Coordinates of C-alpha atoms in Angstrom, one line a residue:
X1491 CA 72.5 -44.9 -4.4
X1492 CA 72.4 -47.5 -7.0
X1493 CA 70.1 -48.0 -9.7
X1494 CA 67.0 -49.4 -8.4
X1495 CA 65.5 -52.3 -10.6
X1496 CA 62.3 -52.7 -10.5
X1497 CA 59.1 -54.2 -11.9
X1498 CA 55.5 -53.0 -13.1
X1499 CA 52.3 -55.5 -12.6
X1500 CA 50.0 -54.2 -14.8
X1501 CA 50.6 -52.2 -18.9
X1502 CA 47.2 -50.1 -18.8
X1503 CA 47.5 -46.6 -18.6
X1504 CA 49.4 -46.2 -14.8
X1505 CA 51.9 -49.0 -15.7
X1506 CA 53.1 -47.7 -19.1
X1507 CA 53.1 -44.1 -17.9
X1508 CA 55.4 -45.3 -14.9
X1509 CA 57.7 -46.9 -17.7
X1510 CA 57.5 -43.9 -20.4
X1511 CA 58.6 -41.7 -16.8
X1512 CA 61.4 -43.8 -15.8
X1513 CA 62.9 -43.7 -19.2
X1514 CA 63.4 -39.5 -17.8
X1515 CA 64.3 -40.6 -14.4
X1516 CA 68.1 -41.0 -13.6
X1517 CA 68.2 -44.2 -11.1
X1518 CA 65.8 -46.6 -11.7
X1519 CA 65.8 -49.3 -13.8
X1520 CA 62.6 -51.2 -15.2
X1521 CA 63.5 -54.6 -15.7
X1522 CA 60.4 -56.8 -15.3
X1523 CA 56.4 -56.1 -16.2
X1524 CA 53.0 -58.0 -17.0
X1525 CA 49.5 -57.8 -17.6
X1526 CA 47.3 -60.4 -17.6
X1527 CA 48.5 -62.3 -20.3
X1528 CA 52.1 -62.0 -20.5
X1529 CA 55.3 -61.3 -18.6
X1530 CA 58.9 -59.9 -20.1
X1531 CA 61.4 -60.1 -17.6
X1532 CA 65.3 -58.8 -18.4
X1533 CA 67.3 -58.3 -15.5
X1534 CA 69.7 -55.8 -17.3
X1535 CA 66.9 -53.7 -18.7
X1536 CA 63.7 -54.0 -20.4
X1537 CA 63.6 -52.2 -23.7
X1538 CA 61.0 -49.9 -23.1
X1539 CA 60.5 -48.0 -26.0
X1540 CA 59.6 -52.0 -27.6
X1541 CA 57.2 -52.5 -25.1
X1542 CA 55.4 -49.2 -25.1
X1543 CA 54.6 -50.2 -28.4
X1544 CA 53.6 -54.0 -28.1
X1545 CA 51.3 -52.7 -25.3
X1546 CA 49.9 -49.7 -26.6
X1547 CA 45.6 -49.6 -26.1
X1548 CA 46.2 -52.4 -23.9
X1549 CA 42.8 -53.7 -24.6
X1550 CA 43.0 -57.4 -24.1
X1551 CA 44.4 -57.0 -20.7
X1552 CA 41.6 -55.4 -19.4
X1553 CA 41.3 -52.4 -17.2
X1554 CA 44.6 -50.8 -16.7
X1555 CA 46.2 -53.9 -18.3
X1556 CA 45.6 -55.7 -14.4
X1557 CA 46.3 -59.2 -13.4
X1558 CA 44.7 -61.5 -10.8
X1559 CA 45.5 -61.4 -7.1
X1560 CA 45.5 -65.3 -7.5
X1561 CA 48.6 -65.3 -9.9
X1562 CA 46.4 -66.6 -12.9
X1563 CA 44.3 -64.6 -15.9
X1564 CA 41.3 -64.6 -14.2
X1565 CA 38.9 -62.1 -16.1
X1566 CA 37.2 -58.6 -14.3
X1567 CA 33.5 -59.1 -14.4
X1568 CA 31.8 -56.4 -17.4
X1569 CA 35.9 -56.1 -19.0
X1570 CA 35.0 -56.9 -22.3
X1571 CA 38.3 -59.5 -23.5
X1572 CA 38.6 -58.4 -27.1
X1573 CA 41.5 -60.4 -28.6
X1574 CA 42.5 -57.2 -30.4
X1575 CA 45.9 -56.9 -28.7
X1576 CA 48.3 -59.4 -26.9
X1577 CA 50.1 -56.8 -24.8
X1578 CA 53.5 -57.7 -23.0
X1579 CA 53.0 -61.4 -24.7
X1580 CA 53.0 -59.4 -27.7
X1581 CA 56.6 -57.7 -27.0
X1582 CA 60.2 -59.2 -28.8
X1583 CA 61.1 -59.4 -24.4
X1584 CA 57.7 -61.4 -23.7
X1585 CA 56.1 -64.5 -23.7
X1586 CA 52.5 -65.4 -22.6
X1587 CA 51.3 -66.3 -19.3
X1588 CA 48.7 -67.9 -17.2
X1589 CA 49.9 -67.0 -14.2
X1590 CA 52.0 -63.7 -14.4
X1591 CA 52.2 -62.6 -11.1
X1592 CA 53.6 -66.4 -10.1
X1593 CA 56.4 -65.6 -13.2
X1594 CA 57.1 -62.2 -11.1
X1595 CA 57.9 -63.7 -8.3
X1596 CA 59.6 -66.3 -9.9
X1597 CA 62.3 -63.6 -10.5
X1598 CA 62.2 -61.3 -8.0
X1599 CA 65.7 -61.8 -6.5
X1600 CA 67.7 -58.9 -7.5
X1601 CA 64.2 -56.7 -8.6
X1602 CA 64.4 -53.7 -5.7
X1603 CA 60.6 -52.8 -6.1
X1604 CA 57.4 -53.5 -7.3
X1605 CA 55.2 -51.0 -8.4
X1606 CA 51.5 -52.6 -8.4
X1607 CA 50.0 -50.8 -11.0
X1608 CA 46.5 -52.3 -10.8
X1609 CA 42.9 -51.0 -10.1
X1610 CA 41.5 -52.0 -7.0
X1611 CA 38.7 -53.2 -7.9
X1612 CA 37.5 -55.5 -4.9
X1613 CA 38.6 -53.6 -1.9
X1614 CA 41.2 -56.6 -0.5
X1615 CA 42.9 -57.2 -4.0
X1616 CA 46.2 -55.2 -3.5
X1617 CA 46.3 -55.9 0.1
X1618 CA 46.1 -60.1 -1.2
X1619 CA 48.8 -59.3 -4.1
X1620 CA 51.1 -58.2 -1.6
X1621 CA 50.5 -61.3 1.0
X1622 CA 51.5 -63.5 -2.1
X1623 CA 54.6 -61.9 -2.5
X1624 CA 55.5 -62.3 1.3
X1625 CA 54.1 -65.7 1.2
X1626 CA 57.3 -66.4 -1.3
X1627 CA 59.3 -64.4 1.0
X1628 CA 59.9 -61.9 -1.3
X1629 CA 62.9 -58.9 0.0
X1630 CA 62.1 -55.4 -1.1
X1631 CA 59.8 -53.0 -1.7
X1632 CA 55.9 -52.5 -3.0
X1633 CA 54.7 -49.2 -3.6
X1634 CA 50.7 -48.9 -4.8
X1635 CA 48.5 -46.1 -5.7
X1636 CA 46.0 -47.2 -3.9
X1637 CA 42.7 -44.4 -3.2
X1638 CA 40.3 -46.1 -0.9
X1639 CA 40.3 -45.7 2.9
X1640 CA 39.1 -48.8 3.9
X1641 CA 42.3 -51.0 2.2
X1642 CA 45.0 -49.3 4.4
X1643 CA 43.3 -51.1 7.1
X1644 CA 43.4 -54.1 5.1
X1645 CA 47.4 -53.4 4.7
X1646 CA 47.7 -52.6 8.8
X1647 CA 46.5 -55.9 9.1
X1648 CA 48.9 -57.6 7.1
X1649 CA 51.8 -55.2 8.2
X1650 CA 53.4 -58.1 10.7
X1651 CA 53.9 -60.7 7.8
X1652 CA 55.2 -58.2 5.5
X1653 CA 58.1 -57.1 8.2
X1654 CA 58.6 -60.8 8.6
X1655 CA 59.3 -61.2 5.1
X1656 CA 61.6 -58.1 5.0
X1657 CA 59.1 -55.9 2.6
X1658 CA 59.0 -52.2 3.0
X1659 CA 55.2 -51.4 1.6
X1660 CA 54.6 -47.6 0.6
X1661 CA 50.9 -47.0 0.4
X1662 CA 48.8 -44.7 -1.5
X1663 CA 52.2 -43.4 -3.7
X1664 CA 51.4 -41.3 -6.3
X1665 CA 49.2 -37.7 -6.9
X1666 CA 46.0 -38.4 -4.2
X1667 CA 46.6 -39.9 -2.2
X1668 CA 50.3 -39.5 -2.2
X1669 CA 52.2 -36.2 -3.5
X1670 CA 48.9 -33.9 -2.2
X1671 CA 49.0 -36.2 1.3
X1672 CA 52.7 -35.0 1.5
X1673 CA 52.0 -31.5 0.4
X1674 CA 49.3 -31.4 3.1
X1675 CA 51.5 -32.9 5.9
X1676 CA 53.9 -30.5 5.3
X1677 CA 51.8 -27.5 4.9
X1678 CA 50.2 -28.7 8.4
X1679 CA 53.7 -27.5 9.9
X1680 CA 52.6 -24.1 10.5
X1681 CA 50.1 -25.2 13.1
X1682 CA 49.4 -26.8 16.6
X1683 CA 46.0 -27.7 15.7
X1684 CA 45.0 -28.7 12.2
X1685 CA 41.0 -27.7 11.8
X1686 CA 40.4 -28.9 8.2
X1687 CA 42.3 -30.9 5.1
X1688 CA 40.5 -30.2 2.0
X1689 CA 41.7 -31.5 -1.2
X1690 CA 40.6 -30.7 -4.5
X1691 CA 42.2 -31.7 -8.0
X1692 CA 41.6 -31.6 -11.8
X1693 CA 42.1 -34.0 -14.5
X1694 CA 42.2 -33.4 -17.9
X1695 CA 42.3 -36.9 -19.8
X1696 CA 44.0 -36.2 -22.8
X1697 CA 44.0 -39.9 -24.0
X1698 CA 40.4 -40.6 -22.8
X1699 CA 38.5 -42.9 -21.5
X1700 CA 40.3 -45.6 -24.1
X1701 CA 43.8 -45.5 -22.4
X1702 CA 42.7 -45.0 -19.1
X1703 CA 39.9 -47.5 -18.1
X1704 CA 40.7 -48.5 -14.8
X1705 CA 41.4 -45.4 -13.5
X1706 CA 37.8 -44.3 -14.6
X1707 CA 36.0 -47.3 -13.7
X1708 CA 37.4 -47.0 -10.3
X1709 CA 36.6 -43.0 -10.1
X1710 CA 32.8 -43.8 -10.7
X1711 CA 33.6 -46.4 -7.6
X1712 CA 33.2 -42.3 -5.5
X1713 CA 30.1 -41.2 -7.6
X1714 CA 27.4 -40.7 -5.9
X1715 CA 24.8 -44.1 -5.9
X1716 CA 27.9 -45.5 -7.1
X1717 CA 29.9 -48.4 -5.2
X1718 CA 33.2 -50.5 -6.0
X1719 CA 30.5 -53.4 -6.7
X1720 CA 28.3 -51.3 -9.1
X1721 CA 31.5 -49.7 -10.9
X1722 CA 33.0 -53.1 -11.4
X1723 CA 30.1 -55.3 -12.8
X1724 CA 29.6 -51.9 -15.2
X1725 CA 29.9 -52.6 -19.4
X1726 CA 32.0 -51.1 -21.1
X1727 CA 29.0 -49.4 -22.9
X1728 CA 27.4 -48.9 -19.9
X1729 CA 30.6 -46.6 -18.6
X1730 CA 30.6 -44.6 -22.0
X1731 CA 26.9 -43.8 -21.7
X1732 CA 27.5 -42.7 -18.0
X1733 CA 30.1 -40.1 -19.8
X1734 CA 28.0 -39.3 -22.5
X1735 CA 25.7 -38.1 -19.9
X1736 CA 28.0 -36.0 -18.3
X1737 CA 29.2 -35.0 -20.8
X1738 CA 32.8 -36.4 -20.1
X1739 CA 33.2 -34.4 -17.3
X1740 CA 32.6 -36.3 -13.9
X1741 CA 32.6 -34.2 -10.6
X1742 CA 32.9 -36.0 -7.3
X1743 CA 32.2 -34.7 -3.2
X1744 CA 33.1 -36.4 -0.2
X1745 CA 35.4 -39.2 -2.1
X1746 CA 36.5 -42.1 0.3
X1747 CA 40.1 -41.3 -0.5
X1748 CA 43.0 -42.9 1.9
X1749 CA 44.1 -39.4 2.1
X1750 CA 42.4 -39.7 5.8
X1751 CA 43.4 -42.3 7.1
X1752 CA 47.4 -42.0 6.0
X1753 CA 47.0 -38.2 7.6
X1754 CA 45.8 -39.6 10.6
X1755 CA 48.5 -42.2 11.0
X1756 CA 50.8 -39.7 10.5
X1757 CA 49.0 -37.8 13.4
X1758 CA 48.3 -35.0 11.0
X1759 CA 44.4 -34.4 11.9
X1760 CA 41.7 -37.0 12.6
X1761 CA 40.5 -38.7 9.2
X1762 CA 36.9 -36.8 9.4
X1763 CA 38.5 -33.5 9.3
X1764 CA 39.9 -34.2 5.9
X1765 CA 37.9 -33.7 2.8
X1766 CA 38.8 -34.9 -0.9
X1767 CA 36.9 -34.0 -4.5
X1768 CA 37.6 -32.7 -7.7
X1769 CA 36.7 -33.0 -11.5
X1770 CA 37.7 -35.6 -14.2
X1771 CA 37.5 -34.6 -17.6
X1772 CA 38.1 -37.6 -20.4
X1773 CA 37.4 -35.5 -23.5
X1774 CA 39.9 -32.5 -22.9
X1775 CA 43.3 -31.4 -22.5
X1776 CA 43.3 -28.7 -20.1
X1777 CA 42.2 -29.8 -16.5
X1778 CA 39.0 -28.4 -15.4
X1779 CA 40.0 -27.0 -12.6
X1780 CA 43.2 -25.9 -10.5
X1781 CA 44.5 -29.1 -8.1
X1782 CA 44.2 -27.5 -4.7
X1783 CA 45.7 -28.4 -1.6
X1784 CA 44.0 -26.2 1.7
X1785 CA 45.0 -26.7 5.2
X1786 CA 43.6 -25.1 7.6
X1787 CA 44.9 -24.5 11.5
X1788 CA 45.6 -22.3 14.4
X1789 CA 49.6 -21.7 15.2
X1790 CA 51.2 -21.6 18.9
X1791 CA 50.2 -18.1 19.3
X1792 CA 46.8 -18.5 18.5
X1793 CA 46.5 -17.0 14.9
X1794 CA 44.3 -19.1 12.5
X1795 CA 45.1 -19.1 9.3
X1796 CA 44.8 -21.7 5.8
X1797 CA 48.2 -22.6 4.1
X1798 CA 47.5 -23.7 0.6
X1799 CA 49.2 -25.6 -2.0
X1800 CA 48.9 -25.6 -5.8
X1801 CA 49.7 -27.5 -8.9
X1802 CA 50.6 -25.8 -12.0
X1803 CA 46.8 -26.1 -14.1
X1804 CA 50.2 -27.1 -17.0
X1805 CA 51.5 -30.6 -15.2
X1806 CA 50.0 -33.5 -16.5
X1807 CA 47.9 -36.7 -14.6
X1808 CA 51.2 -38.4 -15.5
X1809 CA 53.4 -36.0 -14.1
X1810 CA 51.6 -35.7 -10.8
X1811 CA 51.1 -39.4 -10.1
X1812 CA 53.9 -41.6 -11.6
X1813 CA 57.0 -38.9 -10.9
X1814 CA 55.8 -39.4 -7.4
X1815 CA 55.4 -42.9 -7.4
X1816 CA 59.0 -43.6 -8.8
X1817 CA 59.9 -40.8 -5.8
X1818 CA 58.1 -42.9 -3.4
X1819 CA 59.9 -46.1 -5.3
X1820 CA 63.6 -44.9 -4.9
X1821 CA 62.5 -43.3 -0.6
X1822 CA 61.1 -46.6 0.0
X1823 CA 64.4 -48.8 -1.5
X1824 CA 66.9 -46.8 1.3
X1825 CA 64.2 -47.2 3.8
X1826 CA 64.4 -51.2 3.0
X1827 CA 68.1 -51.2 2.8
X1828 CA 68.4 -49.7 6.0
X1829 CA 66.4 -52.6 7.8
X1830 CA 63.2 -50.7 8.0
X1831 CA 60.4 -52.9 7.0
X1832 CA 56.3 -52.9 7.4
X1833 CA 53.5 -50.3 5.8
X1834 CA 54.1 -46.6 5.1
X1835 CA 51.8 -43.6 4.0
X1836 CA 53.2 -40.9 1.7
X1837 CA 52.9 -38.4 4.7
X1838 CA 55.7 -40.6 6.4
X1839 CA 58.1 -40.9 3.7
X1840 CA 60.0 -37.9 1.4
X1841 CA 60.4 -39.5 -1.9
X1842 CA 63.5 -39.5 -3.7
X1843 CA 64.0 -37.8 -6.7

């Protein structure tokens, strides 16, 4: 297979950690990202090491460094816009933009993939980010790491237009949903009839709340009295006093994960039988508790029994979701190559290594 070149829409914490990671990846090639602000673009190869460091505490960009479904620098409501850093504008390879998704596009022929690294803050915005790219009849793959239910059926809905443009779209890519969904499909092999999904992982921040603000502002989306509105018209002091009172470790029941739904497209169980929690910690190393994957079933000759799945307590957030999500990347480029176009779950897919 050859290299796969690929791009990154947003430098916040899952964007550079997908670009540190493919630097240890043989066969993929990062050669276009952007935040809000700016774009870098290098068909033969971004330097990454440069732009790890022009986009380091990725403040200005906002949460996870994201950009706006419209193509323009549209500001998230309660993302305080300090001016402290340019980001990717910032980089020797980039140059600032009003409209960085547009400059994407703009030079997409010959990019493979794009990984939207981007908090999903308003429950249509991946599902609109991806219509744009069909809209401009873009050929290739978009992989996501997308954690609410509801937006796969936003995706389902779009899923003839994508296979019109020729875009293979992997959904839900990278630790939960994504490598756990996987884990659980497979584990669900032993039975006939799968009774219960329960998924429960552990997340020790060791950069904090500082380099990881989209992914935490769009966990206290699953707290409870807590909504995707509430979570995204939050301050920035308001989110650090909601830690403070936990004490930087959040715990979270019944989380409306896509974890269902892609199980139950891929005829694993019915959505309601699966089950997804855990416990983030932004002030410590060590994750507070063991990720946990537990299926339970009954086999053809009627023995019931719980198949379980575990990640080492010593692999890291980034490990767990951006290996995947580069996996997912490279499964999802042969898929496209071989003609195979529309939306796939992880629990569809093996991803490449």
């Amino acid at each position: 297979m050859d290299d796969v070149r690929f791009a990154v829409l947003g430098t916040g914490g899952i964007g550079r950690r997908t670009l540190d990671v493919a630097r240890h990846r043989d066969g993929v090639t990062p050669v276009a990202a952007c935040d809000r602000n700016g774009v870098a673009v290098d068909h033969g190869g971004l330097d990454v090491d440069e732009l790890l460091e022009a986009t380091e505490g990725n403040i200005a960009s906002g949460p996870e460094g994201d950009v706006a479904a419209d193509g323009g620098a549209k500001a998230a409501s309660g993302v305080k816009q300090t001016g402290e850093r340019a980001g990717v504008a910032a980089s020797a390879q980039g140059e600032p933009t009003e409209t960085p998704i547009d400059d994407v596009i703009a030079e997409s022929d010959g990019i493979d993939a794009v990984l939207m690294a981007l908090p999903n803050l308003e429950h249509d915005f991946i599902p609109r980010v991806a219509e744009r790219f069909a809209e401009a009849d873009y050929e290739g793959v978009l992989i996501d790491v997308l954690k609410r239910s509801r937006v796969i059926g936003m995706l389902e809905e779009r899923e003839e237009t994508l296979e019109d443009s020729g875009i293979t779209f992997i959904c839900g890519a990278g630790a939960t949903p994504g490598f756990l969904t996987g884990a659980a499909a497979l584990a669900a092999q032993s039975f006939v009839e799968v009774e219960a999904v329960e998924i429960w992982w552990g997340v020790g921040l060791k950069s904090g709340y500082e380099d990881n603000r989209g992914t935490v502002r769009e966990d206290i989306a699953h707290l409870d009295g807590y909504d995707v509105e509430r979570a995204r018209e939050m301050s920035e002091a308001e989110i650090e006093a909601l830690i403070d009172e936990h004490d930087g470790r959040l715990e979270f029941r019944d989380m409306e994960h896509a974890d269902d739904v892609l199980l139950e497209r891929a005829g694993i169980c019915d959505a309601e039988d699966v089950t997804v929690g855990g416990v983030l910690d932004v002030r410590q190393d060590e994750k507070p508790t063991t990720t946990t994957v537990r299926v339970t079933g009954t086999t053809f000759d009627g023995e019931r029994g719980t198949n379980t799945f575990r990640l080492d307590d010593d692999t890291s957030m980034e490990a767990n979701v951006n290996g995947p999500a580069l996996g997912y990347m490279k499964a999802g480029v042969l898929r496209n190559r071989a003609g195979d176009y529309g939306v796939y779950g992880p629990a569809e897919v093996m991803p490449g290594f």
